[in-house]
Amino acid sequence: GTGKSTLLNIIMGHDLPDSGTVTTRNDIRISYLPQSLVFNPELSIIDVVLASDNLYVKTIKEYELAIEQVDIEPSVLNQQRLSLATSQMDAIDAWDYDVRVKEVLTRLHIDNLNQKMGTLSGGQIRKVALARVLIDDTNFLILDEPTNHLDIDMIEWLEEFIQKQKLALLLVTHDRYFLDNVCDEIYEIDKCRLFQYNGGYEYFIEKKAERE
């Protein structure tokens, strides 16, 4: 209740600050997992997960849709669509990115890509939203309570996945173990002030006690 999610929304431009400005580099790519999620219930999972304007993501989306159409109806037209999609994958060398997409979806147990968002539970919607930001090609990843609705195996995988990425990470979490495993800097909001700690959770507790 101190304003953690509000701060993230201000950074993203979703909320207006009472004063001050938010400045980012012009070429920075930001992906954001908010706490409150609203999706068109008629959209399919694949529409949401692969919604980025990233060329790799758009090409992979067409490739995955073509595969599903061939599986449903192996007509000449669908075979031609798959052949064209495969050529496009080759042209931009998107296969490594496709492996990343499949890893994220598999680890988060997202399988029926044609399922409508309106049929999903709150936990499933959360996983789809998380998958979307992890798949996107980003410099700066902002996550608000990313471990909600994840089991221990998923959380451990998420820790490893984030550690391998070359990006900046800003997250809000109540999971101290996740925080310790992926973050090396803590910001505390207390009585409308921001305090910075260059260390993990134990270091934060120690320095917070000294400060108080």
C-alpha positions as MATLAB code, in Angstrom:
seq = 'GTGKSTLLNIIMGHDLPDSGTVTTRNDIRISYLPQSLVFNPELSIIDVVLASDNLYVKTIKEYELAIEQVDIEPSVLNQQRLSLATSQMDAIDAWDYDVRVKEVLTRLHIDNLNQKMGTLSGGQIRKVALARVLIDDTNFLILDEPTNHLDIDMIEWLEEFIQKQKLALLLVTHDRYFLDNVCDEIYEIDKCRLFQYNGGYEYFIEKKAERE';
ca = [
       0.000    0.000    0.000;
       2.993    2.355   -0.178;
       2.844    2.913   -3.928;
       5.039    0.211   -5.493;
       2.657   -0.641   -8.336;
       1.799    3.034   -8.778;
       5.506    3.794   -9.256;
       5.756    1.141  -11.978;
       2.657    2.502  -13.707;
       4.135    6.012  -13.621;
       7.363    4.723  -15.193;
       5.275    3.132  -17.966;
       3.184    6.265  -18.464;
      -0.035    4.585  -17.327;
      -0.376    6.915  -14.333;
       0.547   10.601  -14.105;
       2.890   11.734  -11.317;
       1.954   14.660   -9.071;
       5.350   16.148   -9.954;
       8.554   15.221  -11.712;
       9.211   13.524  -15.043;
      10.145   10.067  -16.331;
      12.988   10.054  -18.853;
      14.167    7.045  -20.882;
      16.496    6.561  -23.835;
      14.712    6.854  -27.181;
      15.840    3.407  -28.342;
      15.072    1.471  -25.147;
      12.604   -1.422  -25.424;
      10.518   -1.962  -22.273;
       8.297   -4.948  -21.431;
       5.937   -4.673  -18.460;
       3.957   -7.219  -16.458;
       1.376   -5.224  -14.445;
      -0.485   -6.496  -11.422;
      -3.917   -5.851  -12.959;
      -4.501   -7.597  -16.281;
      -7.303   -6.990  -18.782;
      -7.466   -8.793  -22.133;
     -10.087   -9.049  -24.852;
     -11.834  -12.355  -23.974;
     -12.147  -13.193  -27.692;
      -8.409  -13.137  -28.298;
      -6.600  -16.469  -28.433;
      -3.553  -17.244  -26.307;
      -1.280  -17.028  -29.346;
      -2.704  -13.578  -30.200;
      -1.734  -12.347  -26.732;
       1.597  -14.134  -26.303;
       2.909  -13.207  -29.752;
       1.455   -9.698  -29.947;
       4.787   -7.874  -30.222;
       5.801   -5.806  -33.277;
       9.179   -7.552  -33.034;
       9.903   -9.079  -36.488;
      11.007  -12.372  -34.926;
       7.796  -12.665  -32.916;
       5.554  -11.864  -35.894;
       7.358  -14.402  -38.079;
       7.183  -17.105  -35.399;
       3.475  -16.422  -34.865;
       2.765  -17.009  -38.558;
       4.912  -20.171  -38.481;
       3.115  -21.593  -35.415;
      -0.316  -20.795  -36.887;
       0.674  -22.460  -40.161;
       1.751  -25.615  -38.320;
      -1.561  -25.771  -36.461;
      -3.541  -25.298  -39.687;
      -1.658  -28.152  -41.360;
      -2.327  -30.372  -38.344;
      -6.047  -29.567  -38.552;
      -6.330  -29.759  -42.353;
      -3.284  -30.825  -44.421;
      -4.569  -29.206  -47.619;
      -2.322  -27.964  -50.428;
      -3.089  -24.351  -49.480;
      -2.117  -24.916  -45.851;
       1.029  -26.764  -46.898;
       1.981  -23.799  -49.075;
       1.365  -21.430  -46.160;
       3.666  -23.535  -43.956;
       6.335  -23.649  -46.657;
       6.269  -19.851  -46.975;
       6.369  -19.399  -43.185;
       9.344  -21.778  -42.968;
      11.175  -19.782  -45.656;
      10.551  -16.581  -43.704;
      11.930  -18.226  -40.567;
      15.062  -19.171  -42.505;
      15.410  -15.698  -44.012;
      15.733  -13.950  -40.637;
      17.268  -16.923  -38.779;
      14.419  -16.991  -36.249;
      14.907  -20.591  -35.125;
      16.833  -19.748  -31.932;
      14.085  -17.298  -31.008;
      11.508  -20.001  -31.715;
      13.310  -22.270  -29.224;
      13.003  -19.487  -26.644;
       9.263  -19.141  -27.318;
       8.716  -22.877  -26.961;
      10.777  -22.998  -23.748;
       8.716  -20.228  -22.130;
       5.372  -21.729  -23.162;
       6.353  -25.252  -22.116;
       7.756  -24.234  -18.724;
       4.638  -22.203  -17.910;
       2.406  -25.091  -19.061;
       0.782  -23.100  -21.857;
      -0.155  -25.553  -24.593;
      -3.493  -24.881  -26.338;
      -2.540  -21.693  -28.183;
      -5.965  -21.347  -29.822;
      -7.823  -21.248  -26.479;
      -9.731  -18.000  -25.909;
      -8.600  -15.706  -23.107;
     -12.168  -15.537  -21.806;
     -12.057  -19.240  -20.925;
      -8.928  -19.007  -18.755;
      -8.699  -18.800  -14.974;
      -6.999  -15.852  -13.273;
      -3.848  -17.896  -12.749;
      -3.738  -18.991  -16.399;
      -4.195  -15.399  -17.586;
      -1.299  -14.367  -15.357;
       0.960  -17.030  -16.903;
       0.020  -15.979  -20.441;
       0.829  -12.339  -19.592;
       4.166  -13.390  -18.079;
       4.981  -15.467  -21.164;
       4.316  -12.464  -23.397;
       6.846  -10.202  -21.637;
       9.477  -12.954  -21.366;
       9.204  -13.719  -25.083;
       9.464  -10.093  -26.172;
      12.840   -8.732  -27.301;
      13.490   -6.178  -24.571;
      16.238   -4.126  -22.888;
      14.298   -3.337  -19.724;
      11.947   -5.831  -18.050;
       9.512   -4.541  -15.413;
       7.642   -7.195  -13.401;
       4.977   -6.639  -10.740;
       4.697   -9.774   -8.569;
       5.874  -12.190  -11.306;
       5.795  -15.325   -9.107;
       2.060  -15.104   -8.328;
       0.282  -18.333   -9.415;
       3.584  -20.101  -10.201;
       4.587  -23.375   -8.570;
       8.108  -23.944   -7.220;
       9.422  -25.552  -10.418;
       8.188  -22.600  -12.488;
       9.722  -20.086  -10.071;
      13.095  -21.848  -10.148;
      12.997  -21.928  -13.954;
      12.043  -18.225  -14.063;
      15.031  -17.362  -11.862;
      17.403  -19.182  -14.218;
      15.769  -17.727  -17.318;
      16.067  -14.133  -16.060;
      19.677  -14.641  -14.947;
      20.617  -15.654  -18.509;
      19.102  -12.557  -20.141;
      21.128   -9.478  -21.064;
      18.772   -6.820  -19.761;
      17.929   -4.549  -16.848;
      15.276   -5.824  -14.444;
      12.993   -3.879  -12.124;
      10.527   -5.910  -10.087;
       8.110   -5.750   -7.204;
       7.939   -8.983   -5.221;
       7.069  -10.318   -1.788;
       9.078  -13.480   -2.518;
      12.360  -12.813   -0.677;
      14.054  -15.918   -2.102;
      13.214  -14.955   -5.684;
      14.404  -11.423   -4.946;
      17.720  -12.692   -3.557;
      18.298  -14.924   -6.580;
      17.684  -12.341   -9.313;
      18.326   -8.894   -7.786;
      21.442   -7.176   -6.451;
      19.856   -3.842   -5.565;
      16.785   -3.058   -3.428;
      14.650    0.076   -3.298;
      12.363    0.570   -0.316;
       9.408    2.965   -0.306;
       8.765    4.074    3.264;
       6.733    7.101    4.412;
       6.759    8.599    0.893;
      10.553    8.360    0.631;
      12.741    6.068   -1.478;
      15.763    4.306    0.025;
      18.385    2.420   -1.989;
      20.357   -0.629   -0.794;
      23.180   -2.138   -2.873;
      22.756   -5.767   -1.847;
      20.339   -8.624   -1.281;
      17.519   -9.116    1.201;
      19.673   -9.849    4.266;
      21.776   -6.770    3.548;
      18.574   -4.727    3.181;
      17.231   -5.926    6.559;
      20.531   -5.085    8.262;
      20.854   -1.626    6.739;
      17.173   -0.825    7.246;
      17.562   -1.591   10.956;
      20.623    0.679   11.116;
      18.753    3.462    9.310;
      15.799    3.245   11.715;
];
